[in-house]
Amino acid sequence: MSIDIVISDNADEAGKLIADEIATVIRRKPNAVIGVATGSSPLPIYRALADKVSSGLNATEVSWFALDEYLGLPPRSEQSYRYFLERHLIAPLGLDPKRLHVPDPSDADPDRAAQRYETEILQAQVDLQILGIGRNGHIGFNEPGTPFSIPTHRASLSETTRKANARFFHDSSEVPRECLTQGLGTIMRARRIELIATGPTKADAIARATAPPADPKCPASILQRHNSVRFVLDPLAAAKLT
Ligand code: GLP
């Protein structure tokens, strides 16, 4: 088991490579289950995928499962990950929003919502999971120190992550402190995993994630234990690989 690493010329090329992989999965299995990430990094993937759909790829039967969702935002907030994925993935691909599954932040009992999502995603069985990575090595919202075996759960955001994500909010005080996230154990059950990382702020996290041994201090390092995982990087994110 080892992480396959590909270094593309730039973020757009990295996005195209992963969109190619998604298209291959969909052509082989039109009702595939695909896990999707938010943040800036996956945007080139979703743009390239929309081009493929314009050129005839049929993605209407795919089920899409989000990695995570903030807790505590107003309903229909434009900062929610549901809104993000509807805007950047579902609408450009012309898909029915009902095909998108996101952990439910409106449940009065977030632990129950997490359990429900875990059951739903395990029953669906993810064929391909797309990931970004946080500057501190988090995947989903599994922050450093999260146990490797954890299922979908309610989690707190670290201050580093709140600062990094503040750019999506009008004011940094609006960044939620909690979320629901697929756990590391959930992510590891996907049949295949593709992680995209671009830009210099990801270089440390990528170096740590790929250096054995896997250690909960860098949550993405658990991916070393997966048997079908690829990191698609640009030269800046790959700069500290040894
Ligand atoms: C958030 C998301 C992660 C994402 C990370 C990095 O914390 N929960 O799934 O990978 O941000 O985002 P970006 O790609 O914008 O750097």
PDB file of C-alpha atoms and ligand atoms in Angstrom:
ATOM      1  CA  MET A   1       0.000   0.000   0.000  1.00  0.00           C
ATOM      2  CA  SER A   2       1.402   3.342  -0.948  1.00  0.00           C
ATOM      3  CA  ILE A   3       0.208   6.697  -2.149  1.00  0.00           C
ATOM      4  CA  ASP A   4       0.437   7.214  -5.877  1.00  0.00           C
ATOM      5  CA  ILE A   5       1.690  10.764  -6.530  1.00  0.00           C
ATOM      6  CA  VAL A   6       1.201  12.739  -9.738  1.00  0.00           C
ATOM      7  CA  ILE A   7       2.588  16.247 -10.206  1.00  0.00           C
ATOM      8  CA  SER A   8       0.691  18.325 -12.768  1.00  0.00           C
ATOM      9  CA  ASP A   9       1.829  21.607 -14.309  1.00  0.00           C
ATOM     10  CA  ASN A  10      -0.829  23.636 -12.528  1.00  0.00           C
ATOM     11  CA  ALA A  11      -4.158  23.501 -10.669  1.00  0.00           C
ATOM     12  CA  ASP A  12      -6.280  23.320 -13.843  1.00  0.00           C
ATOM     13  CA  GLU A  13      -4.303  20.339 -15.138  1.00  0.00           C
ATOM     14  CA  ALA A  14      -4.586  18.646 -11.736  1.00  0.00           C
ATOM     15  CA  GLY A  15      -8.350  19.202 -11.836  1.00  0.00           C
ATOM     16  CA  LYS A  16      -8.585  17.707 -15.335  1.00  0.00           C
ATOM     17  CA  LEU A  17      -6.736  14.554 -14.275  1.00  0.00           C
ATOM     18  CA  ILE A  18      -9.171  13.919 -11.440  1.00  0.00           C
ATOM     19  CA  ALA A  19     -12.185  14.784 -13.619  1.00  0.00           C
ATOM     20  CA  ASP A  20     -10.904  12.136 -16.078  1.00  0.00           C
ATOM     21  CA  GLU A  21     -10.906   9.593 -13.264  1.00  0.00           C
ATOM     22  CA  ILE A  22     -14.443  10.574 -12.201  1.00  0.00           C
ATOM     23  CA  ALA A  23     -15.634  10.260 -15.816  1.00  0.00           C
ATOM     24  CA  THR A  24     -14.045   6.803 -16.097  1.00  0.00           C
ATOM     25  CA  VAL A  25     -15.867   5.660 -12.959  1.00  0.00           C
ATOM     26  CA  ILE A  26     -19.200   7.060 -14.228  1.00  0.00           C
ATOM     27  CA  ARG A  27     -18.829   5.471 -17.677  1.00  0.00           C
ATOM     28  CA  ARG A  28     -18.121   2.110 -16.052  1.00  0.00           C
ATOM     29  CA  LYS A  29     -20.933   2.516 -13.506  1.00  0.00           C
ATOM     30  CA  PRO A  30     -23.551   5.167 -14.396  1.00  0.00           C
ATOM     31  CA  ASN A  31     -25.113   5.042 -10.903  1.00  0.00           C
ATOM     32  CA  ALA A  32     -21.731   5.412  -9.149  1.00  0.00           C
ATOM     33  CA  VAL A  33     -21.463   6.914  -5.670  1.00  0.00           C
ATOM     34  CA  ILE A  34     -18.974   9.770  -5.529  1.00  0.00           C
ATOM     35  CA  GLY A  35     -17.801  11.572  -2.393  1.00  0.00           C
ATOM     36  CA  VAL A  36     -17.132  15.257  -2.929  1.00  0.00           C
ATOM     37  CA  ALA A  37     -15.081  17.879  -1.110  1.00  0.00           C
ATOM     38  CA  THR A  38     -15.522  21.635  -0.743  1.00  0.00           C
ATOM     39  CA  GLY A  39     -12.941  24.416  -0.520  1.00  0.00           C
ATOM     40  CA  SER A  40     -11.055  26.096  -3.363  1.00  0.00           C
ATOM     41  CA  SER A  41      -8.884  23.130  -4.332  1.00  0.00           C
ATOM     42  CA  PRO A  42     -11.555  20.918  -5.963  1.00  0.00           C
ATOM     43  CA  LEU A  43     -13.030  23.759  -8.091  1.00  0.00           C
ATOM     44  CA  PRO A  44     -10.852  22.950 -11.153  1.00  0.00           C
ATOM     45  CA  ILE A  45     -12.132  19.353 -10.921  1.00  0.00           C
ATOM     46  CA  TYR A  46     -15.761  20.462 -10.990  1.00  0.00           C
ATOM     47  CA  ARG A  47     -15.107  22.878 -13.876  1.00  0.00           C
ATOM     48  CA  ALA A  48     -13.444  20.109 -15.912  1.00  0.00           C
ATOM     49  CA  LEU A  49     -16.288  17.746 -15.082  1.00  0.00           C
ATOM     50  CA  ALA A  50     -18.868  20.297 -16.280  1.00  0.00           C
ATOM     51  CA  ASP A  51     -16.965  20.448 -19.607  1.00  0.00           C
ATOM     52  CA  LYS A  52     -17.215  16.671 -19.881  1.00  0.00           C
ATOM     53  CA  VAL A  53     -20.955  16.794 -19.227  1.00  0.00           C
ATOM     54  CA  SER A  54     -21.319  19.489 -21.942  1.00  0.00           C
ATOM     55  CA  SER A  55     -19.485  17.101 -24.255  1.00  0.00           C
ATOM     56  CA  GLY A  56     -21.911  14.254 -23.566  1.00  0.00           C
ATOM     57  CA  LEU A  57     -20.956  12.562 -20.274  1.00  0.00           C
ATOM     58  CA  ASN A  58     -24.186  11.490 -18.529  1.00  0.00           C
ATOM     59  CA  ALA A  59     -23.876  11.996 -14.764  1.00  0.00           C
ATOM     60  CA  THR A  60     -27.599  12.133 -13.977  1.00  0.00           C
ATOM     61  CA  GLU A  61     -27.681   8.783 -12.167  1.00  0.00           C
ATOM     62  CA  VAL A  62     -24.686   9.430  -9.915  1.00  0.00           C
ATOM     63  CA  SER A  63     -25.210   9.903  -6.158  1.00  0.00           C
ATOM     64  CA  TRP A  64     -22.969  12.583  -4.642  1.00  0.00           C
ATOM     65  CA  PHE A  65     -22.057  12.555  -0.942  1.00  0.00           C
ATOM     66  CA  ALA A  66     -20.510  15.595   0.749  1.00  0.00           C
ATOM     67  CA  LEU A  67     -17.636  15.136   3.158  1.00  0.00           C
ATOM     68  CA  ASP A  68     -18.860  17.572   5.752  1.00  0.00           C
ATOM     69  CA  GLU A  69     -21.144  20.468   6.716  1.00  0.00           C
ATOM     70  CA  TYR A  70     -20.945  23.365   9.161  1.00  0.00           C
ATOM     71  CA  LEU A  71     -23.176  23.449  12.224  1.00  0.00           C
ATOM     72  CA  GLY A  72     -24.831  26.676  13.395  1.00  0.00           C
ATOM     73  CA  LEU A  73     -25.230  28.604  10.135  1.00  0.00           C
ATOM     74  CA  PRO A  74     -28.611  30.156   9.278  1.00  0.00           C
ATOM     75  CA  PRO A  75     -30.780  27.900   7.022  1.00  0.00           C
ATOM     76  CA  ARG A  76     -29.851  28.214   3.307  1.00  0.00           C
ATOM     77  CA  SER A  77     -26.691  30.128   4.218  1.00  0.00           C
ATOM     78  CA  GLU A  78     -24.450  30.818   1.220  1.00  0.00           C
ATOM     79  CA  GLN A  79     -21.505  29.681   3.337  1.00  0.00           C
ATOM     80  CA  SER A  80     -22.974  26.220   3.852  1.00  0.00           C
ATOM     81  CA  TYR A  81     -21.318  23.342   2.053  1.00  0.00           C
ATOM     82  CA  ARG A  82     -24.686  22.303   0.629  1.00  0.00           C
ATOM     83  CA  TYR A  83     -24.936  25.687  -1.052  1.00  0.00           C
ATOM     84  CA  PHE A  84     -21.301  25.437  -2.225  1.00  0.00           C
ATOM     85  CA  LEU A  85     -21.822  22.034  -3.846  1.00  0.00           C
ATOM     86  CA  GLU A  86     -25.150  23.024  -5.411  1.00  0.00           C
ATOM     87  CA  ARG A  87     -23.478  26.081  -6.912  1.00  0.00           C
ATOM     88  CA  HIS A  88     -20.177  24.581  -8.076  1.00  0.00           C
ATOM     89  CA  LEU A  89     -21.124  20.987  -8.870  1.00  0.00           C
ATOM     90  CA  ILE A  90     -24.860  20.281  -9.128  1.00  0.00           C
ATOM     91  CA  ALA A  91     -25.963  23.373 -11.103  1.00  0.00           C
ATOM     92  CA  PRO A  92     -23.078  23.455 -13.641  1.00  0.00           C
ATOM     93  CA  LEU A  93     -23.581  19.742 -14.339  1.00  0.00           C
ATOM     94  CA  GLY A  94     -27.346  20.278 -14.697  1.00  0.00           C
ATOM     95  CA  LEU A  95     -28.135  17.685 -12.010  1.00  0.00           C
ATOM     96  CA  ASP A  96     -31.122  17.211  -9.727  1.00  0.00           C
ATOM     97  CA  PRO A  97     -30.198  18.612  -6.252  1.00  0.00           C
ATOM     98  CA  LYS A  98     -31.852  15.502  -4.779  1.00  0.00           C
ATOM     99  CA  ARG A  99     -28.793  13.529  -5.995  1.00  0.00           C
ATOM    100  CA  LEU A 100     -26.668  15.446  -3.445  1.00  0.00           C
ATOM    101  CA  HIS A 101     -26.439  14.109   0.114  1.00  0.00           C
ATOM    102  CA  VAL A 102     -25.068  16.341   2.862  1.00  0.00           C
ATOM    103  CA  PRO A 103     -25.004  15.794   6.654  1.00  0.00           C
ATOM    104  CA  ASP A 104     -28.097  17.526   8.086  1.00  0.00           C
ATOM    105  CA  PRO A 105     -27.114  20.540  10.221  1.00  0.00           C
ATOM    106  CA  SER A 106     -30.762  21.343  11.058  1.00  0.00           C
ATOM    107  CA  ASP A 107     -31.299  18.264  13.238  1.00  0.00           C
ATOM    108  CA  ALA A 108     -31.750  19.307  16.884  1.00  0.00           C
ATOM    109  CA  ASP A 109     -29.524  16.342  17.765  1.00  0.00           C
ATOM    110  CA  PRO A 110     -26.272  16.606  15.730  1.00  0.00           C
ATOM    111  CA  ASP A 111     -24.998  13.243  17.018  1.00  0.00           C
ATOM    112  CA  ARG A 112     -28.123  11.587  15.631  1.00  0.00           C
ATOM    113  CA  ALA A 113     -27.652  13.417  12.305  1.00  0.00           C
ATOM    114  CA  ALA A 114     -24.059  12.157  12.177  1.00  0.00           C
ATOM    115  CA  GLN A 115     -25.108   8.568  12.821  1.00  0.00           C
ATOM    116  CA  ARG A 116     -27.805   8.794  10.165  1.00  0.00           C
ATOM    117  CA  TYR A 117     -25.314  10.083   7.602  1.00  0.00           C
ATOM    118  CA  GLU A 118     -22.833   7.352   8.493  1.00  0.00           C
ATOM    119  CA  THR A 119     -25.489   4.684   7.898  1.00  0.00           C
ATOM    120  CA  GLU A 120     -26.558   6.293   4.632  1.00  0.00           C
ATOM    121  CA  ILE A 121     -23.032   6.539   3.255  1.00  0.00           C
ATOM    122  CA  LEU A 122     -22.011   3.035   4.292  1.00  0.00           C
ATOM    123  CA  GLN A 123     -25.115   1.596   2.650  1.00  0.00           C
ATOM    124  CA  ALA A 124     -24.408   3.552  -0.523  1.00  0.00           C
ATOM    125  CA  GLN A 125     -20.697   2.469  -0.651  1.00  0.00           C
ATOM    126  CA  VAL A 126     -18.549   5.242  -2.101  1.00  0.00           C
ATOM    127  CA  ASP A 127     -16.821   4.253  -5.349  1.00  0.00           C
ATOM    128  CA  LEU A 128     -14.584   7.315  -5.510  1.00  0.00           C
ATOM    129  CA  GLN A 129     -13.903   9.901  -2.806  1.00  0.00           C
ATOM    130  CA  ILE A 130     -12.490  13.311  -3.756  1.00  0.00           C
ATOM    131  CA  LEU A 131     -10.493  15.068  -1.037  1.00  0.00           C
ATOM    132  CA  GLY A 132      -8.733  18.359  -0.470  1.00  0.00           C
ATOM    133  CA  ILE A 133      -6.379  18.828   2.465  1.00  0.00           C
ATOM    134  CA  GLY A 134      -6.151  21.499   5.161  1.00  0.00           C
ATOM    135  CA  ARG A 135      -2.903  23.321   5.941  1.00  0.00           C
ATOM    136  CA  ASN A 136      -2.627  21.299   9.148  1.00  0.00           C
ATOM    137  CA  GLY A 137      -3.224  18.004   7.319  1.00  0.00           C
ATOM    138  CA  HIS A 138      -6.952  17.719   8.039  1.00  0.00           C
ATOM    139  CA  ILE A 139      -9.269  15.888   5.648  1.00  0.00           C
ATOM    140  CA  GLY A 140     -13.000  16.555   5.819  1.00  0.00           C
ATOM    141  CA  PHE A 141     -12.997  18.305   9.184  1.00  0.00           C
ATOM    142  CA  ASN A 142     -10.935  15.612  10.924  1.00  0.00           C
ATOM    143  CA  GLU A 143      -8.477  17.826  12.734  1.00  0.00           C
ATOM    144  CA  PRO A 144      -5.062  16.692  14.069  1.00  0.00           C
ATOM    145  CA  GLY A 145      -5.437  14.197  16.891  1.00  0.00           C
ATOM    146  CA  THR A 146      -8.705  12.693  15.591  1.00  0.00           C
ATOM    147  CA  PRO A 147      -8.672   8.888  16.069  1.00  0.00           C
ATOM    148  CA  PHE A 148      -8.089   7.056  12.785  1.00  0.00           C
ATOM    149  CA  SER A 149     -11.110   4.761  13.218  1.00  0.00           C
ATOM    150  CA  ILE A 150     -13.733   7.457  13.877  1.00  0.00           C
ATOM    151  CA  PRO A 151     -17.074   7.338  11.963  1.00  0.00           C
ATOM    152  CA  THR A 152     -19.118  10.382  10.854  1.00  0.00           C
ATOM    153  CA  HIS A 153     -19.277  12.662  13.896  1.00  0.00           C
ATOM    154  CA  ARG A 154     -19.791  16.132  15.304  1.00  0.00           C
ATOM    155  CA  ALA A 155     -16.429  17.912  15.485  1.00  0.00           C
ATOM    156  CA  SER A 156     -14.884  21.228  16.498  1.00  0.00           C
ATOM    157  CA  LEU A 157     -12.850  23.271  14.041  1.00  0.00           C
ATOM    158  CA  SER A 158      -9.308  24.185  15.071  1.00  0.00           C
ATOM    159  CA  GLU A 159      -8.396  27.875  15.155  1.00  0.00           C
ATOM    160  CA  THR A 160      -5.998  27.299  12.204  1.00  0.00           C
ATOM    161  CA  THR A 161      -8.863  25.923  10.139  1.00  0.00           C
ATOM    162  CA  ARG A 162     -11.277  28.687  11.190  1.00  0.00           C
ATOM    163  CA  LYS A 163      -8.671  31.268  10.127  1.00  0.00           C
ATOM    164  CA  ALA A 164      -8.036  29.535   6.790  1.00  0.00           C
ATOM    165  CA  ASN A 165     -11.782  29.320   6.059  1.00  0.00           C
ATOM    166  CA  ALA A 166     -12.536  32.909   7.184  1.00  0.00           C
ATOM    167  CA  ARG A 167     -12.033  34.092   3.587  1.00  0.00           C
ATOM    168  CA  PHE A 168     -15.433  32.638   2.696  1.00  0.00           C
ATOM    169  CA  PHE A 169     -17.217  34.732   5.376  1.00  0.00           C
ATOM    170  CA  HIS A 170     -17.896  38.489   5.711  1.00  0.00           C
ATOM    171  CA  ASP A 171     -16.294  38.489   9.154  1.00  0.00           C
ATOM    172  CA  SER A 172     -14.013  35.918  10.788  1.00  0.00           C
ATOM    173  CA  SER A 173     -16.283  35.817  13.863  1.00  0.00           C
ATOM    174  CA  GLU A 174     -18.981  34.253  11.627  1.00  0.00           C
ATOM    175  CA  VAL A 175     -16.921  31.100  10.935  1.00  0.00           C
ATOM    176  CA  PRO A 176     -18.707  28.239  12.720  1.00  0.00           C
ATOM    177  CA  ARG A 177     -16.931  26.463  15.536  1.00  0.00           C
ATOM    178  CA  GLU A 178     -18.529  23.080  14.891  1.00  0.00           C
ATOM    179  CA  CYS A 179     -19.451  20.800  12.040  1.00  0.00           C
ATOM    180  CA  LEU A 180     -20.571  17.334  11.041  1.00  0.00           C
ATOM    181  CA  THR A 181     -17.916  15.415   9.137  1.00  0.00           C
ATOM    182  CA  GLN A 182     -17.352  12.013   7.626  1.00  0.00           C
ATOM    183  CA  GLY A 183     -14.845  10.383   9.944  1.00  0.00           C
ATOM    184  CA  LEU A 184     -11.439   9.091   8.922  1.00  0.00           C
ATOM    185  CA  GLY A 185     -12.878   5.582   9.252  1.00  0.00           C
ATOM    186  CA  THR A 186     -15.714   6.530   6.894  1.00  0.00           C
ATOM    187  CA  ILE A 187     -13.370   8.064   4.311  1.00  0.00           C
ATOM    188  CA  MET A 188     -11.139   4.966   4.367  1.00  0.00           C
ATOM    189  CA  ARG A 189     -14.072   2.772   3.291  1.00  0.00           C
ATOM    190  CA  ALA A 190     -14.258   4.430  -0.140  1.00  0.00           C
ATOM    191  CA  ARG A 191     -13.105   2.060  -2.879  1.00  0.00           C
ATOM    192  CA  ARG A 192     -10.784   4.689  -4.336  1.00  0.00           C
ATOM    193  CA  ILE A 193      -9.553   8.068  -3.106  1.00  0.00           C
ATOM    194  CA  GLU A 194      -8.211  11.008  -5.112  1.00  0.00           C
ATOM    195  CA  LEU A 195      -6.760  13.997  -3.218  1.00  0.00           C
ATOM    196  CA  ILE A 196      -6.008  17.338  -4.852  1.00  0.00           C
ATOM    197  CA  ALA A 197      -3.597  19.863  -3.319  1.00  0.00           C
ATOM    198  CA  THR A 198      -2.276  22.986  -4.972  1.00  0.00           C
ATOM    199  CA  GLY A 199      -0.292  26.012  -3.866  1.00  0.00           C
ATOM    200  CA  PRO A 200       2.525  26.620  -1.398  1.00  0.00           C
ATOM    201  CA  THR A 201       0.316  26.597   1.726  1.00  0.00           C
ATOM    202  CA  LYS A 202      -0.227  22.847   1.250  1.00  0.00           C
ATOM    203  CA  ALA A 203       3.417  21.807   0.860  1.00  0.00           C
ATOM    204  CA  ASP A 204       4.014  21.012   4.546  1.00  0.00           C
ATOM    205  CA  ALA A 205       0.773  19.063   4.889  1.00  0.00           C
ATOM    206  CA  ILE A 206       1.572  16.999   1.779  1.00  0.00           C
ATOM    207  CA  ALA A 207       5.094  16.229   2.991  1.00  0.00           C
ATOM    208  CA  ARG A 208       3.759  15.094   6.367  1.00  0.00           C
ATOM    209  CA  ALA A 209       0.832  13.124   4.915  1.00  0.00           C
ATOM    210  CA  THR A 210       3.094  11.080   2.667  1.00  0.00           C
ATOM    211  CA  ALA A 211       5.947  10.436   5.139  1.00  0.00           C
ATOM    212  CA  PRO A 212       5.624   7.167   7.081  1.00  0.00           C
ATOM    213  CA  PRO A 213       4.528   6.305   9.620  1.00  0.00           C
ATOM    214  CA  ALA A 214       0.845   7.302   9.505  1.00  0.00           C
ATOM    215  CA  ASP A 215       0.207   9.433  12.572  1.00  0.00           C
ATOM    216  CA  PRO A 216      -3.043  11.049  13.853  1.00  0.00           C
ATOM    217  CA  LYS A 217      -1.093  14.304  14.255  1.00  0.00           C
ATOM    218  CA  CYS A 218      -1.457  14.543  10.464  1.00  0.00           C
ATOM    219  CA  PRO A 219      -4.927  13.086   9.723  1.00  0.00           C
ATOM    220  CA  ALA A 220      -4.300  12.745   5.952  1.00  0.00           C
ATOM    221  CA  SER A 221      -1.427  10.356   6.696  1.00  0.00           C
ATOM    222  CA  ILE A 222      -4.050   7.637   7.313  1.00  0.00           C
ATOM    223  CA  LEU A 223      -4.344   7.493   3.516  1.00  0.00           C
ATOM    224  CA  GLN A 224      -0.982   5.657   3.488  1.00  0.00           C
ATOM    225  CA  ARG A 225      -3.016   2.656   4.675  1.00  0.00           C
ATOM    226  CA  HIS A 226      -5.524   2.756   1.791  1.00  0.00           C
ATOM    227  CA  ASN A 227      -4.932   0.405  -1.134  1.00  0.00           C
ATOM    228  CA  SER A 228      -6.088   2.714  -3.934  1.00  0.00           C
ATOM    229  CA  VAL A 229      -5.181   6.341  -3.392  1.00  0.00           C
ATOM    230  CA  ARG A 230      -3.668   9.033  -5.571  1.00  0.00           C
ATOM    231  CA  PHE A 231      -2.495  12.554  -4.694  1.00  0.00           C
ATOM    232  CA  VAL A 232      -2.646  14.971  -7.625  1.00  0.00           C
ATOM    233  CA  LEU A 233      -0.472  17.998  -6.854  1.00  0.00           C
ATOM    234  CA  ASP A 234       0.896  21.099  -8.517  1.00  0.00           C
ATOM    235  CA  PRO A 235       4.654  21.766  -8.223  1.00  0.00           C
ATOM    236  CA  LEU A 236       4.124  24.179  -5.299  1.00  0.00           C
ATOM    237  CA  ALA A 237       2.222  21.680  -3.176  1.00  0.00           C
ATOM    238  CA  ALA A 238       4.819  19.016  -4.079  1.00  0.00           C
ATOM    239  CA  ALA A 239       7.779  21.243  -3.200  1.00  0.00           C
ATOM    240  CA  LYS A 240       8.575  19.639   0.173  1.00  0.00           C
ATOM    241  CA  LEU A 241       8.232  15.989  -0.862  1.00  0.00           C
ATOM    242  CA  THR A 242      11.343  14.004  -0.128  1.00  0.00           C
TER     243      THR A 242
HETATM  244  C1  GLP B   1     -12.124  22.798   4.619  1.00  0.00           C
HETATM  245  C2  GLP B   1     -12.823  21.521   4.199  1.00  0.00           C
HETATM  246  C3  GLP B   1     -11.842  20.497   3.661  1.00  0.00           C
HETATM  247  C4  GLP B   1     -10.911  21.133   2.654  1.00  0.00           C
HETATM  248  C5  GLP B   1     -10.126  22.229   3.335  1.00  0.00           C
HETATM  249  C6  GLP B   1      -9.119  22.899   2.431  1.00  0.00           C
HETATM  250  O1  GLP B   1     -11.651  22.762   5.912  1.00  0.00           O
HETATM  251  N1  GLP B   1     -13.559  20.942   5.266  1.00  0.00           N
HETATM  252  O2  GLP B   1     -12.573  19.430   3.062  1.00  0.00           O
HETATM  253  O3  GLP B   1     -10.042  20.168   2.120  1.00  0.00           O
HETATM  254  O4  GLP B   1     -11.068  23.204   3.781  1.00  0.00           O
HETATM  255  O5  GLP B   1      -9.746  23.854   1.621  1.00  0.00           O
HETATM  256  P1  GLP B   1      -9.055  24.625   0.429  1.00  0.00           P
HETATM  257  O6  GLP B   1      -9.054  23.687  -0.715  1.00  0.00           O
HETATM  258  O7  GLP B   1      -9.951  25.812   0.174  1.00  0.00           O
HETATM  259  O8  GLP B   1      -7.701  25.008   0.875  1.00  0.00           O
END
